[in-house]
Every structure is written in C-alpha cells, then in structure tokens.
Short mmCIF file of C-alpha atoms and ligand atoms in Angstrom, two decimals:
data_model
loop_
_atom_site.label_atom_id
_atom_site.label_comp_id
_atom_site.label_asym_id
_atom_site.label_seq_id
_atom_site.Cartn_x
_atom_site.Cartn_y
_atom_site.Cartn_z
CA MET A 1 76.21 -67.42 49.08
CA ALA A 2 76.20 -64.53 51.51
CA ALA A 3 79.45 -62.67 52.20
CA PRO A 4 81.95 -65.11 53.78
CA GLN A 5 81.27 -65.07 57.49
CA SER A 6 84.39 -64.51 59.53
CA LYS A 7 82.95 -62.96 62.66
CA VAL A 8 79.40 -62.53 63.93
CA ILE A 9 77.92 -59.03 64.17
CA VAL A 10 75.88 -58.74 67.37
CA THR A 11 73.31 -55.96 67.35
CA CYS A 12 71.63 -54.97 70.60
CA ALA A 13 68.28 -53.14 70.25
CA VAL A 14 68.15 -51.31 73.55
CA THR A 15 64.57 -50.10 74.10
CA GLY A 16 62.43 -49.85 70.92
CA ALA A 17 58.93 -48.42 70.84
CA ILE A 18 56.54 -51.31 71.29
CA HIS A 19 57.15 -52.57 74.79
CA THR A 20 55.77 -50.28 77.49
CA PRO A 21 57.26 -49.46 80.88
CA THR A 22 54.34 -51.36 82.46
CA MET A 23 55.64 -54.60 80.90
CA SER A 24 59.07 -54.52 82.54
CA PRO A 25 60.79 -52.31 85.11
CA HIS A 26 64.07 -52.96 83.26
CA LEU A 27 63.14 -51.21 80.01
CA PRO A 28 65.41 -48.11 79.68
CA ILE A 29 63.48 -44.85 79.35
CA THR A 30 65.55 -41.79 80.24
CA ALA A 31 68.68 -40.61 78.41
CA ASP A 32 70.83 -41.76 81.34
CA GLU A 33 69.24 -45.20 81.33
CA ILE A 34 69.52 -45.61 77.54
CA ALA A 35 73.17 -44.48 77.59
CA ARG A 36 74.01 -46.77 80.51
CA GLU A 37 72.30 -49.77 78.92
CA ALA A 38 73.94 -49.15 75.53
CA VAL A 39 77.42 -48.81 77.04
CA ALA A 40 76.94 -51.94 79.16
CA ALA A 41 75.74 -53.83 76.07
CA ALA A 42 78.88 -52.69 74.21
CA GLN A 43 81.06 -53.80 77.11
CA ALA A 44 79.32 -57.18 77.03
CA GLY A 45 80.26 -57.55 73.35
CA ALA A 46 77.62 -55.80 71.22
CA SER A 47 79.06 -54.66 67.89
CA ILE A 48 76.11 -52.32 67.09
CA VAL A 49 73.48 -50.66 69.28
CA HIS A 50 70.10 -49.97 67.61
CA LEU A 51 68.55 -46.98 69.37
CA HIS A 52 65.14 -45.40 69.89
CA ALA A 53 64.33 -42.60 72.34
CA ARG A 54 61.49 -42.24 74.82
CA LYS A 55 59.91 -39.31 76.61
CA PRO A 56 61.39 -39.33 80.12
CA GLU A 57 58.10 -38.29 81.74
CA ASN A 58 56.02 -41.26 80.57
CA GLY A 59 58.22 -43.63 78.55
CA GLN A 60 56.34 -43.04 75.30
CA PRO A 61 58.43 -43.36 72.14
CA SER A 62 59.62 -40.10 70.62
CA GLN A 63 61.65 -39.21 67.52
CA ASP A 64 62.62 -35.78 68.88
CA PRO A 65 66.30 -35.48 67.87
CA ALA A 66 66.99 -33.58 71.12
CA LEU A 67 66.22 -36.75 73.07
CA PHE A 68 68.75 -38.69 70.95
CA ARG A 69 71.32 -35.89 71.41
CA ALA A 70 71.02 -36.39 75.15
CA PHE A 71 72.43 -39.93 75.07
CA LEU A 72 74.51 -40.25 71.87
CA PRO A 73 77.59 -38.27 73.05
CA VAL A 74 77.67 -40.26 76.30
CA ILE A 75 77.68 -43.57 74.40
CA ALA A 76 80.34 -42.30 71.97
CA GLU A 77 82.53 -41.11 74.83
CA ARG A 78 82.34 -44.39 76.73
CA SER A 79 82.49 -46.94 73.88
CA ASP A 80 83.29 -47.29 70.19
CA VAL A 81 80.13 -49.31 69.49
CA VAL A 82 78.52 -48.71 66.07
CA ILE A 83 75.46 -46.46 66.37
CA ASN A 84 72.28 -47.43 64.54
CA LEU A 85 69.30 -45.04 64.78
CA THR A 86 65.75 -46.07 64.08
CA THR A 87 63.76 -44.61 61.21
CA GLY A 88 60.88 -46.88 62.24
CA GLY A 89 60.11 -44.87 65.36
CA ALA A 90 56.69 -46.10 66.44
CA PRO A 91 53.90 -47.33 64.13
CA ASN A 92 51.64 -44.35 64.90
CA MET A 93 54.19 -41.78 63.68
CA LEU A 94 54.43 -40.18 60.23
CA VAL A 95 57.52 -40.89 58.18
CA GLU A 96 58.76 -37.25 58.26
CA GLU A 97 58.85 -37.42 62.06
CA ARG A 98 60.39 -40.89 62.05
CA LEU A 99 63.21 -39.76 59.76
CA GLN A 100 64.41 -36.75 61.79
CA PRO A 101 67.02 -38.40 64.06
CA ALA A 102 68.75 -40.18 61.15
CA LEU A 103 68.46 -37.12 58.89
CA GLN A 104 69.88 -34.67 61.42
CA LEU A 105 72.37 -36.87 63.26
CA LYS A 106 73.69 -38.82 60.23
CA PRO A 107 74.51 -42.09 62.02
CA GLU A 108 76.72 -44.85 60.63
CA VAL A 109 73.66 -47.11 60.41
CA ALA A 110 69.90 -46.46 60.38
CA SER A 111 67.00 -48.90 60.18
CA LEU A 112 64.85 -49.08 57.05
CA ASN A 113 61.57 -50.99 57.18
CA MET A 114 60.71 -52.67 53.92
CA GLY A 115 56.92 -52.86 53.97
CA SER A 116 53.57 -52.06 55.55
CA MET A 117 52.05 -54.60 57.92
CA ASN A 118 49.84 -55.29 60.89
CA PHE A 119 52.12 -55.20 63.90
CA GLY A 120 51.40 -57.34 66.96
CA LEU A 121 53.73 -59.01 69.41
CA TYR A 122 54.54 -62.67 69.72
CA PRO A 123 51.88 -64.86 68.10
CA MET A 124 51.02 -68.09 69.86
CA LEU A 125 53.61 -70.63 68.88
CA ASP A 126 51.65 -73.61 70.08
CA ARG A 127 48.01 -72.84 69.39
CA HIS A 128 46.58 -75.63 71.49
CA LYS A 129 48.52 -75.06 74.64
CA GLU A 130 47.51 -73.43 77.92
CA PHE A 131 49.75 -70.48 78.79
CA LYS A 132 52.00 -71.47 81.64
CA HIS A 133 54.03 -68.27 81.62
CA ASP A 134 53.53 -64.70 80.53
CA TRP A 135 56.24 -65.01 77.90
CA GLU A 136 54.02 -67.40 75.95
CA ARG A 137 51.12 -65.00 75.92
CA PRO A 138 50.53 -62.96 72.76
CA TYR A 139 50.17 -59.27 73.57
CA LEU A 140 47.22 -58.16 71.51
CA GLU A 141 46.37 -55.19 73.68
CA GLY A 142 46.96 -52.00 71.71
CA SER A 143 47.86 -53.80 68.50
CA GLU A 144 44.53 -54.98 67.10
CA ASP A 145 44.17 -51.88 64.96
CA ARG A 146 47.88 -51.10 64.56
CA VAL A 147 49.31 -50.73 61.06
CA PHE A 148 53.00 -50.07 60.51
CA ARG A 149 52.99 -48.02 57.31
CA ASN A 150 55.98 -48.14 54.95
CA THR A 151 54.82 -47.47 51.41
CA PHE A 152 57.21 -47.62 48.44
CA LYS A 153 57.14 -43.81 48.36
CA GLU A 154 58.03 -43.58 52.05
CA ILE A 155 60.89 -46.05 51.67
CA ARG A 156 62.20 -44.04 48.72
CA TYR A 157 61.79 -40.81 50.73
CA ILE A 158 64.00 -42.17 53.54
CA LEU A 159 66.60 -43.48 51.10
CA GLU A 160 66.77 -40.28 49.06
CA SER A 161 66.78 -38.01 52.12
CA CYS A 162 69.79 -39.84 53.56
CA ALA A 163 71.58 -40.37 50.24
CA ASP A 164 74.37 -37.86 50.94
CA ASN A 165 74.90 -38.83 54.59
CA GLY A 166 76.89 -42.03 54.06
CA THR A 167 74.48 -43.93 56.33
CA ARG A 168 74.27 -47.70 55.78
CA PHE A 169 70.83 -49.27 56.31
CA GLU A 170 69.76 -52.10 58.57
CA ILE A 171 67.20 -53.38 56.07
CA GLU A 172 64.37 -54.75 58.21
CA CYS A 173 62.43 -57.55 56.50
CA TYR A 174 59.46 -59.01 58.34
CA ASP A 175 58.54 -61.44 55.59
CA THR A 176 60.01 -62.74 52.34
CA SER A 177 57.97 -60.15 50.42
CA HIS A 178 60.14 -57.46 52.03
CA LEU A 179 63.25 -59.09 50.55
CA TYR A 180 61.72 -58.59 47.12
CA THR A 181 61.01 -54.95 47.95
CA ALA A 182 64.66 -54.53 48.97
CA ALA A 183 65.71 -56.13 45.67
CA HIS A 184 63.45 -53.65 43.86
CA PHE A 185 65.22 -50.66 45.44
CA ILE A 186 68.60 -52.25 44.72
CA ASP A 187 67.60 -52.65 41.08
CA ARG A 188 66.61 -48.97 40.99
CA GLY A 189 70.10 -48.12 42.26
CA ILE A 190 68.98 -46.29 45.40
CA LEU A 191 69.93 -48.97 47.92
CA LYS A 192 73.67 -49.59 47.79
CA PRO A 193 75.82 -52.60 48.79
CA PRO A 194 76.98 -54.14 51.01
CA PHE A 195 73.45 -54.93 52.21
CA PHE A 196 72.76 -55.60 55.88
CA ILE A 197 69.51 -57.57 55.92
CA GLN A 198 67.84 -57.83 59.33
CA SER A 199 65.22 -60.55 59.02
CA VAL A 200 62.57 -60.31 61.70
CA PHE A 201 60.73 -63.44 62.88
CA GLY A 202 57.81 -64.06 65.20
CA LEU A 203 55.84 -60.82 65.15
CA LEU A 204 52.10 -61.21 64.63
CA GLY A 205 51.55 -59.83 61.12
CA GLY A 206 54.94 -60.98 59.82
CA ILE A 207 56.59 -64.32 59.10
CA GLY A 208 56.52 -66.89 61.93
CA SER A 209 59.43 -68.19 63.94
CA HIS A 210 59.52 -71.82 62.83
CA PRO A 211 62.92 -73.08 61.59
CA ASP A 212 61.26 -73.59 58.17
CA ASP A 213 60.48 -69.85 58.13
CA VAL A 214 64.13 -69.06 58.81
CA MET A 215 65.31 -71.45 56.08
CA HIS A 216 62.88 -69.95 53.57
CA MET A 217 63.94 -66.39 54.39
CA ARG A 218 67.61 -67.33 54.11
CA ARG A 219 67.19 -69.18 50.80
CA THR A 220 65.23 -66.28 49.32
CA ALA A 221 67.84 -63.75 50.47
CA GLU A 222 70.65 -65.89 49.00
CA ARG A 223 68.87 -66.05 45.67
CA LEU A 224 68.17 -62.30 45.54
CA PHE A 225 71.36 -60.82 46.99
CA GLY A 226 74.11 -63.31 46.15
CA LYS A 227 77.32 -62.49 47.99
CA ASP A 228 76.69 -58.78 48.44
CA TYR A 229 74.89 -59.07 51.73
CA TYR A 230 75.18 -59.78 55.44
CA TRP A 231 72.27 -61.68 56.88
CA SER A 232 71.11 -61.04 60.43
CA VAL A 233 68.28 -62.57 62.43
CA LEU A 234 66.01 -61.14 65.08
CA GLY A 235 63.57 -63.47 66.83
CA ALA A 236 60.81 -61.70 68.75
CA GLY A 237 59.87 -62.74 72.26
CA ARG A 238 60.75 -66.24 73.29
CA SER A 239 62.06 -67.10 69.82
CA GLN A 240 64.96 -64.66 70.40
CA PHE A 241 67.67 -67.10 71.51
CA PRO A 242 66.63 -70.24 69.60
CA LEU A 243 66.62 -68.29 66.33
CA ALA A 244 69.84 -66.41 67.13
CA ALA A 245 71.57 -69.76 67.73
CA MET A 246 70.10 -71.19 64.53
CA ALA A 247 71.13 -68.15 62.45
CA ALA A 248 74.64 -68.09 63.87
CA SER A 249 75.06 -71.80 63.10
CA MET A 250 74.03 -71.00 59.52
CA GLY A 251 76.64 -68.25 59.12
CA GLY A 252 74.32 -65.38 60.02
CA ASN A 253 74.55 -62.40 62.33
CA VAL A 254 72.26 -61.83 65.30
CA ARG A 255 70.21 -59.18 67.06
CA VAL A 256 69.12 -59.27 70.70
CA GLY A 257 67.94 -56.60 73.17
CA LEU A 258 64.90 -55.53 75.12
CA GLU A 259 63.29 -53.97 72.02
CA ASP A 260 62.82 -57.49 70.67
CA SER A 261 62.23 -59.51 73.83
CA LEU A 262 61.77 -58.62 77.48
CA TRP A 263 62.57 -62.14 78.53
CA ASP A 264 65.46 -64.15 79.85
CA GLY A 265 63.47 -67.37 80.22
CA PRO A 266 60.04 -68.75 81.11
CA GLY A 267 58.42 -66.27 83.48
CA ARG A 268 61.81 -64.53 84.00
CA LEU A 269 62.26 -60.98 82.75
CA ALA A 270 65.70 -60.01 81.46
CA THR A 271 67.16 -57.53 83.92
CA SER A 272 69.25 -55.68 81.33
CA ASN A 273 70.27 -55.56 77.69
CA ALA A 274 73.78 -56.59 78.70
CA GLN A 275 72.38 -59.80 80.17
CA GLN A 276 71.00 -60.76 76.75
CA VAL A 277 74.25 -59.77 75.02
CA GLN A 278 76.30 -61.83 77.47
CA ARG A 279 74.05 -64.78 76.83
CA ILE A 280 74.34 -64.62 73.03
CA VAL A 281 78.11 -64.06 73.26
CA SER A 282 78.37 -67.18 75.38
CA ILE A 283 76.23 -69.15 72.88
CA LEU A 284 78.42 -67.92 69.99
CA ARG A 285 81.61 -68.90 71.83
CA SER A 286 80.22 -72.34 72.55
CA LEU A 287 79.60 -72.67 68.79
CA ASN A 288 83.27 -71.72 68.22
CA LEU A 289 82.20 -68.44 66.63
CA GLU A 290 83.82 -65.07 67.26
CA VAL A 291 81.99 -61.81 67.82
CA ALA A 292 82.87 -58.92 65.48
CA THR A 293 84.28 -55.91 67.30
CA PRO A 294 82.84 -52.52 66.33
CA GLY A 295 85.97 -51.93 64.22
CA GLU A 296 85.54 -55.24 62.40
CA THR A 297 81.86 -54.44 61.90
CA ARG A 298 82.82 -51.11 60.30
CA GLU A 299 85.09 -52.97 57.89
CA MET A 300 82.55 -55.68 57.08
CA LEU A 301 79.68 -53.28 56.43
CA GLN A 302 81.96 -50.59 54.96
CA LEU A 303 80.68 -47.96 57.36
CA LYS A 304 81.81 -44.36 57.17
CA GLY A 305 83.27 -44.61 60.75
N1 KMH B 1 60.91 -53.48 66.57
C1 KMH B 1 61.59 -54.25 65.60
C2 KMH B 1 60.92 -55.54 65.34
C3 KMH B 1 62.81 -49.90 63.55
O1 KMH B 1 63.30 -49.46 64.58
O2 KMH B 1 62.97 -49.36 62.46
C4 KMH B 1 61.77 -53.52 64.34
C5 KMH B 1 62.54 -52.25 64.36
C6 KMH B 1 61.96 -51.14 63.60
O3 KMH B 1 63.63 -52.19 64.92
ZN1 ZN B 2 63.79 -50.48 66.35
#
C-alpha cells in the first residue's frame, strides 16, 4: 500500500509550456501574473505550486533562470506554498537548458519526466461523437511532429546534477512504462524515497483517462513502490476533475491548474488557477478529505524546507 494518506496534497500547475496565450486570455505570462496566480492558488488551498516561466513579450516558454527569479521571491514573501520548478520546460528544449532553473535555484521540489513520448493534448475521449464544445476537441496543431525527449541518460543527468541540492522530485509518469523506469533509477540508488509519483492521464501519446487506466497505473505503482511513495494524479483537459475526484477517493493526491487544463466546464474557460484550486478543495471537503497545508506537505514528502 502507498504511504497512509492523512491529508491530500494539492498541486497547482500555474502556466506550463504547452498551452498558448491564444488559447485563453487567463493563462499567466508575465512575472507579475505568474506570482499573482501562484499566491492566489496558495490562498485557495494549494499545497504546492508547479512553475514554468514564459517570455513576457510573446508568452513563449523559457527556462531562463532570470525569469524565474522575477517571480519566486514575490511568491515566497506572500505565501509559504511549496515551490516546484519544472525540469521539463518545453518539448523543443535541450535538457541542459531545461535543467537550469532547478540547478541554480535549488527548489524544494522539481519535476522529473520519466520517458520520451509523442506529446499531444487531449485525445478524443468518445471517438464517434460530434464536438459540441471546444474542450472536447483534440489540439493537434503544433503537436503532430512533437517529441518530448527524456532518455535514460538525460534522466540520470538531471538526477546527478541535483544530487547535492536536497531537491525532491515530482516523478512524472505518463504511462505505466514510466513507473518501471522510475523503479530502475530507484534500484540504481539515484532516486531516493519518499517518492512523489505524479501520474499523468489523457495526453495524446500517453496513457488514456479511462478509470481502468487509473486503476492500472495505481496497481502497478503499488506493486513497484510499496509504502514508500505518495501517489498523485493529473488529468489533462476535461478529465482533470473527474480523475482528481477518483484519485482522491482512492487515497491519492491531486494536481490541477491551467498547465493541465484551461477549462472550468463545457465551453467555459477557467478564469484563474485559484478557481480550479477552489473547486478541487470543495470536492475534497465534500468527500470528507482534508487538504495538506504546505507545512504538512513538507513533513509528508520530507522536504528540505
Ligand atoms: N505538462 C505536464 C503534463 C514538466 O513540467 O516537467 C507535464 C509537466 C512536465 O508538468
Ligand atoms: Zn510542467
């Protein structure tokens, strides 16, 4: 069994690298916007904020540490939320570039992507249906030739580069094969417990978002990691809330945020990250579950603080 679940860790992924400013006017781009959205998400109950940066002039993703330095102190001053920096960056970036924010800024948590894959958004869930709303439409534009590269060597490079920083990893697994890759690095002794497994559902190129997919991922993680791990679920696009509710009911942790879904409901864009956090907090409360504070999250994941 996974570590006994007392409280639910809520991660909010604030902006990411895949959605573009043309898809939603609510996607935070500038340092001010990212800081404001992260602080509001923390005030709404987020335990962790997962952060990317974007170029203020055009909204393109960037791993320039200076852009991260522009919002991190503001978030730290206005909240005690756990900071998680991406090492995924954007799929077109090289791993050296992707690593720089985590390497230089030594966050409590950083993401670690466990395999190479095609990377599209939101596959069709019902293949025979007419699209009634935009949120049902797969976004293939820009992704037909997109490969997200994470070779074994690159994964090892990230792990070894950060080995002395005390950073815990959000281990991003987009399919069950990635759980086996995580187990491989655990066996080699370069990925250390407690493990925070972020299982990602519903991206085209990864595992689907059917409840059977979630069950299979969970069972495989249980078998590989025993009680040394915290399991978290991220559903992309319109699977975001159904899968968060399912995972929480199964003793898991959850991730929401505009990186993972721009939507609040059919044809309705989410107007902020905090709106999604409020919604998941309300779902968790209605399930009689409690949200982990940042302090409790630090204890659970044994973060350096
Ligand atoms: N965009 C998410 C599905 C990363 O930042 O390292 C995966 C992600 C990657 O969060
Ligand atoms: Zn990310």
